Amino acid sequence: MANESNNNQSLRAFFVQHGTKIVVAFVVLFALVAGIVQYKEARKVAAAEQSELIGMGLTYLYAGEKDSALVEFENKIASGKLEGLALAKAALFAGNIKFEKKDYDGAALLFQTTLDNAGSVALVRSAAMHGLAAVKMEKGDFSAAANFLEKYIAEYGKRTGDKEDRFQKDEPADEVPMVADAMWKLTLVYQQLGASDKAKATAEKLLHVYGDNRGLSDKARKFLATL
């Protein structure tokens, strides 16, 4: 009994001395957990709101009403309400429409906006890089086009062309689907720059790595046959 009494007294003394600290610690921990949960929920709500803002533009786009889609996307971009990935997507869609209309300067500004806001989302970021390269090609700025295409291929081209690895399904896959197209464009750009050796090497690499892409590999073979 004496031992039990001593233990109870020691326990009471411990809580008298440290009880407030323990309570505060639990309160802080609870607040931290609650804050994290609220933050995640707020992010979900914000993402949903951002997606809703570009919804009408997407509806026009899917209906083939590109002029209306362009107006809608540009209005939302100008409103300043879009941010992050939603802004990147809206600018990308608008940039594609302007590119089709041959408004290359307008398209370039929008593609750059996409690049600045896409973060690490590969499909969106790579599409903006590809778009900027295409703009530079149309404007005859082949050095700038080569720069974008080289970065594109270096960042997103993961395939090696190793037939054994491919057969065993060990070959890494590209992060995005347009690497072979970028490599073909780079071949043409090098040719325009008078860099015949680079053009030849790029076409040969295209054949080696993307020989299963019949359309582009045929173009590469025909190109090499003219050298």
PDB file of C-alpha atoms in Angstrom:
ATOM      1  CA  MET A   1       0.000   0.000   0.000  1.00  0.00           C
ATOM      2  CA  ALA A   2       2.823   2.323   0.895  1.00  0.00           C
ATOM      3  CA  ASN A   3       4.431   1.697  -2.481  1.00  0.00           C
ATOM      4  CA  GLU A   4       1.117   2.315  -4.249  1.00  0.00           C
ATOM      5  CA  SER A   5       0.668   5.556  -2.303  1.00  0.00           C
ATOM      6  CA  ASN A   6       4.166   6.650  -3.214  1.00  0.00           C
ATOM      7  CA  ASN A   7       3.532   5.827  -6.874  1.00  0.00           C
ATOM      8  CA  ASN A   8       0.317   7.854  -6.883  1.00  0.00           C
ATOM      9  CA  GLN A   9       2.076  10.787  -5.277  1.00  0.00           C
ATOM     10  CA  SER A  10       4.902  10.573  -7.808  1.00  0.00           C
ATOM     11  CA  LEU A  11       2.368  10.457 -10.652  1.00  0.00           C
ATOM     12  CA  ARG A  12       0.507  13.475  -9.267  1.00  0.00           C
ATOM     13  CA  ALA A  13       3.782  15.327  -8.865  1.00  0.00           C
ATOM     14  CA  PHE A  14       4.743  14.496 -12.454  1.00  0.00           C
ATOM     15  CA  PHE A  15       1.463  15.870 -13.830  1.00  0.00           C
ATOM     16  CA  VAL A  16       1.681  18.953 -11.639  1.00  0.00           C
ATOM     17  CA  GLN A  17       5.122  19.632 -13.034  1.00  0.00           C
ATOM     18  CA  HIS A  18       4.624  18.528 -16.644  1.00  0.00           C
ATOM     19  CA  GLY A  19       0.874  18.306 -17.199  1.00  0.00           C
ATOM     20  CA  THR A  20       0.569  21.672 -18.950  1.00  0.00           C
ATOM     21  CA  LYS A  21       3.406  20.838 -21.318  1.00  0.00           C
ATOM     22  CA  ILE A  22       1.801  17.488 -22.171  1.00  0.00           C
ATOM     23  CA  VAL A  23      -1.582  19.107 -22.841  1.00  0.00           C
ATOM     24  CA  VAL A  24       0.020  21.791 -24.976  1.00  0.00           C
ATOM     25  CA  ALA A  25       1.934  19.148 -26.936  1.00  0.00           C
ATOM     26  CA  PHE A  26      -1.270  17.234 -27.687  1.00  0.00           C
ATOM     27  CA  VAL A  27      -3.074  20.450 -28.659  1.00  0.00           C
ATOM     28  CA  VAL A  28      -0.250  21.404 -31.042  1.00  0.00           C
ATOM     29  CA  LEU A  29      -0.208  17.912 -32.558  1.00  0.00           C
ATOM     30  CA  PHE A  30      -3.979  17.945 -33.037  1.00  0.00           C
ATOM     31  CA  ALA A  31      -3.851  21.401 -34.605  1.00  0.00           C
ATOM     32  CA  LEU A  32      -1.081  20.281 -36.944  1.00  0.00           C
ATOM     33  CA  VAL A  33      -2.997  17.205 -38.101  1.00  0.00           C
ATOM     34  CA  ALA A  34      -6.198  19.204 -38.500  1.00  0.00           C
ATOM     35  CA  GLY A  35      -4.309  21.872 -40.432  1.00  0.00           C
ATOM     36  CA  ILE A  36      -2.858  19.304 -42.826  1.00  0.00           C
ATOM     37  CA  VAL A  37      -6.292  17.783 -43.439  1.00  0.00           C
ATOM     38  CA  GLN A  38      -7.856  21.199 -43.998  1.00  0.00           C
ATOM     39  CA  TYR A  39      -5.026  22.175 -46.339  1.00  0.00           C
ATOM     40  CA  LYS A  40      -5.495  19.040 -48.438  1.00  0.00           C
ATOM     41  CA  GLU A  41      -9.233  19.589 -48.606  1.00  0.00           C
ATOM     42  CA  ALA A  42      -8.735  23.227 -49.541  1.00  0.00           C
ATOM     43  CA  ARG A  43      -6.357  22.175 -52.309  1.00  0.00           C
ATOM     44  CA  LYS A  44      -8.966  19.758 -53.655  1.00  0.00           C
ATOM     45  CA  VAL A  45     -11.626  22.463 -53.603  1.00  0.00           C
ATOM     46  CA  ALA A  46      -9.293  24.983 -55.239  1.00  0.00           C
ATOM     47  CA  ALA A  47      -8.321  22.479 -57.958  1.00  0.00           C
ATOM     48  CA  ALA A  48     -11.986  21.762 -58.645  1.00  0.00           C
ATOM     49  CA  GLU A  49     -12.730  25.476 -58.865  1.00  0.00           C
ATOM     50  CA  GLN A  50      -9.819  26.001 -61.268  1.00  0.00           C
ATOM     51  CA  SER A  51     -10.996  23.130 -63.462  1.00  0.00           C
ATOM     52  CA  GLU A  52     -14.495  24.590 -63.512  1.00  0.00           C
ATOM     53  CA  LEU A  53     -13.135  27.926 -64.727  1.00  0.00           C
ATOM     54  CA  ILE A  54     -11.779  26.370 -67.925  1.00  0.00           C
ATOM     55  CA  GLY A  55     -14.738  24.025 -68.372  1.00  0.00           C
ATOM     56  CA  MET A  56     -16.664  26.204 -70.825  1.00  0.00           C
ATOM     57  CA  GLY A  57     -13.598  26.664 -73.003  1.00  0.00           C
ATOM     58  CA  LEU A  58     -13.121  22.894 -73.124  1.00  0.00           C
ATOM     59  CA  THR A  59     -16.784  22.428 -74.017  1.00  0.00           C
ATOM     60  CA  TYR A  60     -16.397  24.789 -76.980  1.00  0.00           C
ATOM     61  CA  LEU A  61     -13.172  23.069 -77.991  1.00  0.00           C
ATOM     62  CA  TYR A  62     -14.656  19.570 -77.913  1.00  0.00           C
ATOM     63  CA  ALA A  63     -17.623  20.841 -79.947  1.00  0.00           C
ATOM     64  CA  GLY A  64     -15.226  22.104 -82.615  1.00  0.00           C
ATOM     65  CA  GLU A  65     -16.071  25.757 -81.909  1.00  0.00           C
ATOM     66  CA  LYS A  66     -12.476  26.913 -81.768  1.00  0.00           C
ATOM     67  CA  ASP A  67     -13.131  30.637 -82.120  1.00  0.00           C
ATOM     68  CA  SER A  68     -15.492  30.586 -79.138  1.00  0.00           C
ATOM     69  CA  ALA A  69     -13.026  28.423 -77.221  1.00  0.00           C
ATOM     70  CA  LEU A  70     -10.209  30.885 -77.902  1.00  0.00           C
ATOM     71  CA  VAL A  71     -12.305  33.822 -76.669  1.00  0.00           C
ATOM     72  CA  GLU A  72     -13.286  31.886 -73.537  1.00  0.00           C
ATOM     73  CA  PHE A  73      -9.729  30.805 -72.722  1.00  0.00           C
ATOM     74  CA  GLU A  74      -8.277  34.272 -73.323  1.00  0.00           C
ATOM     75  CA  ASN A  75     -10.970  35.886 -71.165  1.00  0.00           C
ATOM     76  CA  LYS A  76     -10.254  33.515 -68.308  1.00  0.00           C
ATOM     77  CA  ILE A  77      -6.502  34.072 -68.623  1.00  0.00           C
ATOM     78  CA  ALA A  78      -6.988  37.850 -68.646  1.00  0.00           C
ATOM     79  CA  SER A  79      -9.256  37.685 -65.585  1.00  0.00           C
ATOM     80  CA  GLY A  80      -6.323  36.685 -63.412  1.00  0.00           C
ATOM     81  CA  LYS A  81      -8.427  34.001 -61.729  1.00  0.00           C
ATOM     82  CA  LEU A  82      -6.552  31.100 -63.276  1.00  0.00           C
ATOM     83  CA  GLU A  83      -3.336  29.851 -61.734  1.00  0.00           C
ATOM     84  CA  GLY A  84      -0.962  26.918 -61.836  1.00  0.00           C
ATOM     85  CA  LEU A  85      -1.902  23.937 -63.948  1.00  0.00           C
ATOM     86  CA  ALA A  86      -5.315  25.309 -64.957  1.00  0.00           C
ATOM     87  CA  LEU A  87      -3.631  28.442 -66.312  1.00  0.00           C
ATOM     88  CA  ALA A  88      -1.049  26.297 -68.101  1.00  0.00           C
ATOM     89  CA  LYS A  89      -3.765  24.205 -69.762  1.00  0.00           C
ATOM     90  CA  ALA A  90      -5.866  27.191 -70.819  1.00  0.00           C
ATOM     91  CA  ALA A  91      -2.813  28.886 -72.336  1.00  0.00           C
ATOM     92  CA  LEU A  92      -1.819  25.665 -74.122  1.00  0.00           C
ATOM     93  CA  PHE A  93      -5.246  25.210 -75.716  1.00  0.00           C
ATOM     94  CA  ALA A  94      -5.390  28.875 -76.713  1.00  0.00           C
ATOM     95  CA  GLY A  95      -1.845  28.706 -78.066  1.00  0.00           C
ATOM     96  CA  ASN A  96      -2.693  25.715 -80.240  1.00  0.00           C
ATOM     97  CA  ILE A  97      -5.652  27.563 -81.733  1.00  0.00           C
ATOM     98  CA  LYS A  98      -3.549  30.653 -82.435  1.00  0.00           C
ATOM     99  CA  PHE A  99      -0.870  28.490 -84.022  1.00  0.00           C
ATOM    100  CA  GLU A 100      -3.469  27.003 -86.360  1.00  0.00           C
ATOM    101  CA  LYS A 101      -4.511  30.551 -87.250  1.00  0.00           C
ATOM    102  CA  LYS A 102      -0.848  31.333 -88.030  1.00  0.00           C
ATOM    103  CA  ASP A 103      -0.710  33.905 -85.228  1.00  0.00           C
ATOM    104  CA  TYR A 104       2.736  32.689 -84.252  1.00  0.00           C
ATOM    105  CA  ASP A 105       3.651  35.576 -81.959  1.00  0.00           C
ATOM    106  CA  GLY A 106       0.408  35.158 -80.022  1.00  0.00           C
ATOM    107  CA  ALA A 107       0.913  31.406 -79.865  1.00  0.00           C
ATOM    108  CA  ALA A 108       4.473  31.817 -78.576  1.00  0.00           C
ATOM    109  CA  LEU A 109       3.332  34.039 -75.690  1.00  0.00           C
ATOM    110  CA  LEU A 110       0.694  31.514 -74.680  1.00  0.00           C
ATOM    111  CA  PHE A 111       3.044  28.530 -74.956  1.00  0.00           C
ATOM    112  CA  GLN A 112       5.530  30.372 -72.765  1.00  0.00           C
ATOM    113  CA  THR A 113       2.765  30.993 -70.214  1.00  0.00           C
ATOM    114  CA  THR A 114       2.110  27.269 -70.229  1.00  0.00           C
ATOM    115  CA  LEU A 115       5.775  26.483 -69.739  1.00  0.00           C
ATOM    116  CA  ASP A 116       5.983  28.935 -66.831  1.00  0.00           C
ATOM    117  CA  ASN A 117       2.998  27.397 -65.024  1.00  0.00           C
ATOM    118  CA  ALA A 118       3.018  23.688 -65.896  1.00  0.00           C
ATOM    119  CA  GLY A 119       5.389  22.729 -63.118  1.00  0.00           C
ATOM    120  CA  SER A 120       6.561  19.147 -63.503  1.00  0.00           C
ATOM    121  CA  VAL A 121       3.456  17.882 -65.349  1.00  0.00           C
ATOM    122  CA  ALA A 122       5.217  16.240 -68.283  1.00  0.00           C
ATOM    123  CA  LEU A 123       2.399  16.137 -70.836  1.00  0.00           C
ATOM    124  CA  VAL A 124       1.565  19.830 -70.437  1.00  0.00           C
ATOM    125  CA  ARG A 125       5.142  21.075 -70.113  1.00  0.00           C
ATOM    126  CA  SER A 126       6.377  19.033 -73.077  1.00  0.00           C
ATOM    127  CA  ALA A 127       3.490  20.186 -75.273  1.00  0.00           C
ATOM    128  CA  ALA A 128       4.463  23.809 -74.599  1.00  0.00           C
ATOM    129  CA  MET A 129       8.112  23.107 -75.496  1.00  0.00           C
ATOM    130  CA  HIS A 130       7.009  21.352 -78.675  1.00  0.00           C
ATOM    131  CA  GLY A 131       4.745  24.281 -79.512  1.00  0.00           C
ATOM    132  CA  LEU A 132       7.516  26.826 -79.004  1.00  0.00           C
ATOM    133  CA  ALA A 133       9.824  24.798 -81.240  1.00  0.00           C
ATOM    134  CA  ALA A 134       7.154  24.687 -83.959  1.00  0.00           C
ATOM    135  CA  VAL A 135       6.677  28.459 -83.707  1.00  0.00           C
ATOM    136  CA  LYS A 136      10.410  29.054 -84.082  1.00  0.00           C
ATOM    137  CA  MET A 137      10.495  26.770 -87.124  1.00  0.00           C
ATOM    138  CA  GLU A 138       7.622  28.627 -88.767  1.00  0.00           C
ATOM    139  CA  LYS A 139       9.378  31.942 -88.137  1.00  0.00           C
ATOM    140  CA  GLY A 140      12.685  30.641 -89.500  1.00  0.00           C
ATOM    141  CA  ASP A 141      14.509  30.910 -86.177  1.00  0.00           C
ATOM    142  CA  PHE A 142      16.103  27.479 -86.517  1.00  0.00           C
ATOM    143  CA  SER A 143      18.732  27.980 -83.812  1.00  0.00           C
ATOM    144  CA  ALA A 144      16.021  28.644 -81.221  1.00  0.00           C
ATOM    145  CA  ALA A 145      13.979  25.733 -82.564  1.00  0.00           C
ATOM    146  CA  ALA A 146      16.981  23.407 -82.225  1.00  0.00           C
ATOM    147  CA  ASN A 147      17.462  24.545 -78.635  1.00  0.00           C
ATOM    148  CA  PHE A 148      13.875  23.710 -77.666  1.00  0.00           C
ATOM    149  CA  LEU A 149      13.917  20.370 -79.483  1.00  0.00           C
ATOM    150  CA  GLU A 150      17.245  19.315 -77.979  1.00  0.00           C
ATOM    151  CA  LYS A 151      15.951  20.081 -74.485  1.00  0.00           C
ATOM    152  CA  TYR A 152      12.700  18.278 -75.248  1.00  0.00           C
ATOM    153  CA  ILE A 153      14.450  15.098 -76.389  1.00  0.00           C
ATOM    154  CA  ALA A 154      16.975  15.191 -73.524  1.00  0.00           C
ATOM    155  CA  GLU A 155      14.235  15.658 -70.929  1.00  0.00           C
ATOM    156  CA  TYR A 156      11.601  13.243 -72.204  1.00  0.00           C
ATOM    157  CA  GLY A 157      13.335  10.733 -74.502  1.00  0.00           C
ATOM    158  CA  LYS A 158      13.930   7.596 -72.406  1.00  0.00           C
ATOM    159  CA  ARG A 159      13.903   4.830 -75.008  1.00  0.00           C
ATOM    160  CA  THR A 160      17.291   3.353 -75.906  1.00  0.00           C
ATOM    161  CA  GLY A 161      16.601   1.323 -79.026  1.00  0.00           C
ATOM    162  CA  ASP A 162      17.966  -1.811 -77.371  1.00  0.00           C
ATOM    163  CA  LYS A 163      16.032  -4.593 -79.114  1.00  0.00           C
ATOM    164  CA  GLU A 164      16.772  -7.182 -76.422  1.00  0.00           C
ATOM    165  CA  ASP A 165      15.541  -4.892 -73.660  1.00  0.00           C
ATOM    166  CA  ARG A 166      12.459  -4.093 -75.698  1.00  0.00           C
ATOM    167  CA  PHE A 167      11.742  -7.784 -76.259  1.00  0.00           C
ATOM    168  CA  GLN A 168      12.089  -8.455 -72.540  1.00  0.00           C
ATOM    169  CA  LYS A 169      10.087  -5.309 -71.760  1.00  0.00           C
ATOM    170  CA  ASP A 170      13.024  -3.821 -69.855  1.00  0.00           C
ATOM    171  CA  GLU A 171      13.479  -0.820 -72.138  1.00  0.00           C
ATOM    172  CA  PRO A 172      12.383   2.406 -70.407  1.00  0.00           C
ATOM    173  CA  ALA A 173       9.386   4.173 -71.927  1.00  0.00           C
ATOM    174  CA  ASP A 174       9.284   7.809 -72.974  1.00  0.00           C
ATOM    175  CA  GLU A 175       7.411  10.093 -70.601  1.00  0.00           C
ATOM    176  CA  VAL A 176       5.481  11.688 -73.474  1.00  0.00           C
ATOM    177  CA  PRO A 177       4.334  10.428 -76.883  1.00  0.00           C
ATOM    178  CA  MET A 178       5.905  13.004 -79.216  1.00  0.00           C
ATOM    179  CA  VAL A 179       9.636  12.384 -78.793  1.00  0.00           C
ATOM    180  CA  ALA A 180      10.020  10.689 -82.174  1.00  0.00           C
ATOM    181  CA  ASP A 181       8.264  13.620 -83.859  1.00  0.00           C
ATOM    182  CA  ALA A 182      10.567  16.056 -82.058  1.00  0.00           C
ATOM    183  CA  MET A 183      13.567  14.051 -83.268  1.00  0.00           C
ATOM    184  CA  TRP A 184      12.336  14.241 -86.864  1.00  0.00           C
ATOM    185  CA  LYS A 185      11.799  17.996 -86.547  1.00  0.00           C
ATOM    186  CA  LEU A 186      15.310  18.331 -85.119  1.00  0.00           C
ATOM    187  CA  THR A 187      16.687  16.479 -88.156  1.00  0.00           C
ATOM    188  CA  LEU A 188      15.032  19.041 -90.456  1.00  0.00           C
ATOM    189  CA  VAL A 189      16.182  21.945 -88.297  1.00  0.00           C
ATOM    190  CA  TYR A 190      19.806  20.773 -88.368  1.00  0.00           C
ATOM    191  CA  GLN A 191      19.527  20.496 -92.145  1.00  0.00           C
ATOM    192  CA  GLN A 192      18.292  24.097 -92.329  1.00  0.00           C
ATOM    193  CA  LEU A 193      21.213  25.197 -90.156  1.00  0.00           C
ATOM    194  CA  GLY A 194      23.668  23.470 -92.496  1.00  0.00           C
ATOM    195  CA  ALA A 195      24.659  20.995 -89.783  1.00  0.00           C
ATOM    196  CA  SER A 196      24.606  17.956 -92.075  1.00  0.00           C
ATOM    197  CA  ASP A 197      26.486  15.677 -89.689  1.00  0.00           C
ATOM    198  CA  LYS A 198      24.035  16.408 -86.869  1.00  0.00           C
ATOM    199  CA  ALA A 199      21.076  15.952 -89.194  1.00  0.00           C
ATOM    200  CA  LYS A 200      22.415  12.576 -90.353  1.00  0.00           C
ATOM    201  CA  ALA A 201      23.151  11.421 -86.807  1.00  0.00           C
ATOM    202  CA  THR A 202      19.689  12.452 -85.605  1.00  0.00           C
ATOM    203  CA  ALA A 203      17.952  10.662 -88.489  1.00  0.00           C
ATOM    204  CA  GLU A 204      20.009   7.533 -87.787  1.00  0.00           C
ATOM    205  CA  LYS A 205      19.104   7.706 -84.101  1.00  0.00           C
ATOM    206  CA  LEU A 206      15.456   8.088 -85.027  1.00  0.00           C
ATOM    207  CA  LEU A 207      15.672   4.914 -87.098  1.00  0.00           C
ATOM    208  CA  HIS A 208      17.515   3.036 -84.353  1.00  0.00           C
ATOM    209  CA  VAL A 209      15.300   4.051 -81.438  1.00  0.00           C
ATOM    210  CA  TYR A 210      11.932   4.568 -83.162  1.00  0.00           C
ATOM    211  CA  GLY A 211      12.141   2.162 -86.068  1.00  0.00           C
ATOM    212  CA  ASP A 212       8.733   0.829 -85.024  1.00  0.00           C
ATOM    213  CA  ASN A 213       7.190   4.216 -85.870  1.00  0.00           C
ATOM    214  CA  ARG A 214       6.559   3.450 -89.524  1.00  0.00           C
ATOM    215  CA  GLY A 215       5.653   6.952 -90.657  1.00  0.00           C
ATOM    216  CA  LEU A 216       8.648   8.732 -89.169  1.00  0.00           C
ATOM    217  CA  SER A 217      11.123   5.929 -89.820  1.00  0.00           C
ATOM    218  CA  ASP A 218      10.154   5.997 -93.524  1.00  0.00           C
ATOM    219  CA  LYS A 219      10.800   9.744 -93.595  1.00  0.00           C
ATOM    220  CA  ALA A 220      14.169   9.230 -91.912  1.00  0.00           C
ATOM    221  CA  ARG A 221      15.178   6.559 -94.471  1.00  0.00           C
ATOM    222  CA  LYS A 222      14.211   8.777 -97.386  1.00  0.00           C
ATOM    223  CA  PHE A 223      16.131  11.663 -95.836  1.00  0.00           C
ATOM    224  CA  LEU A 224      19.256   9.569 -95.361  1.00  0.00           C
ATOM    225  CA  ALA A 225      19.009   8.321 -98.947  1.00  0.00           C
ATOM    226  CA  THR A 226      19.308  11.905-100.205  1.00  0.00           C
ATOM    227  CA  LEU A 227      22.592  12.581 -98.397  1.00  0.00           C
TER     228      LEU A 227
END
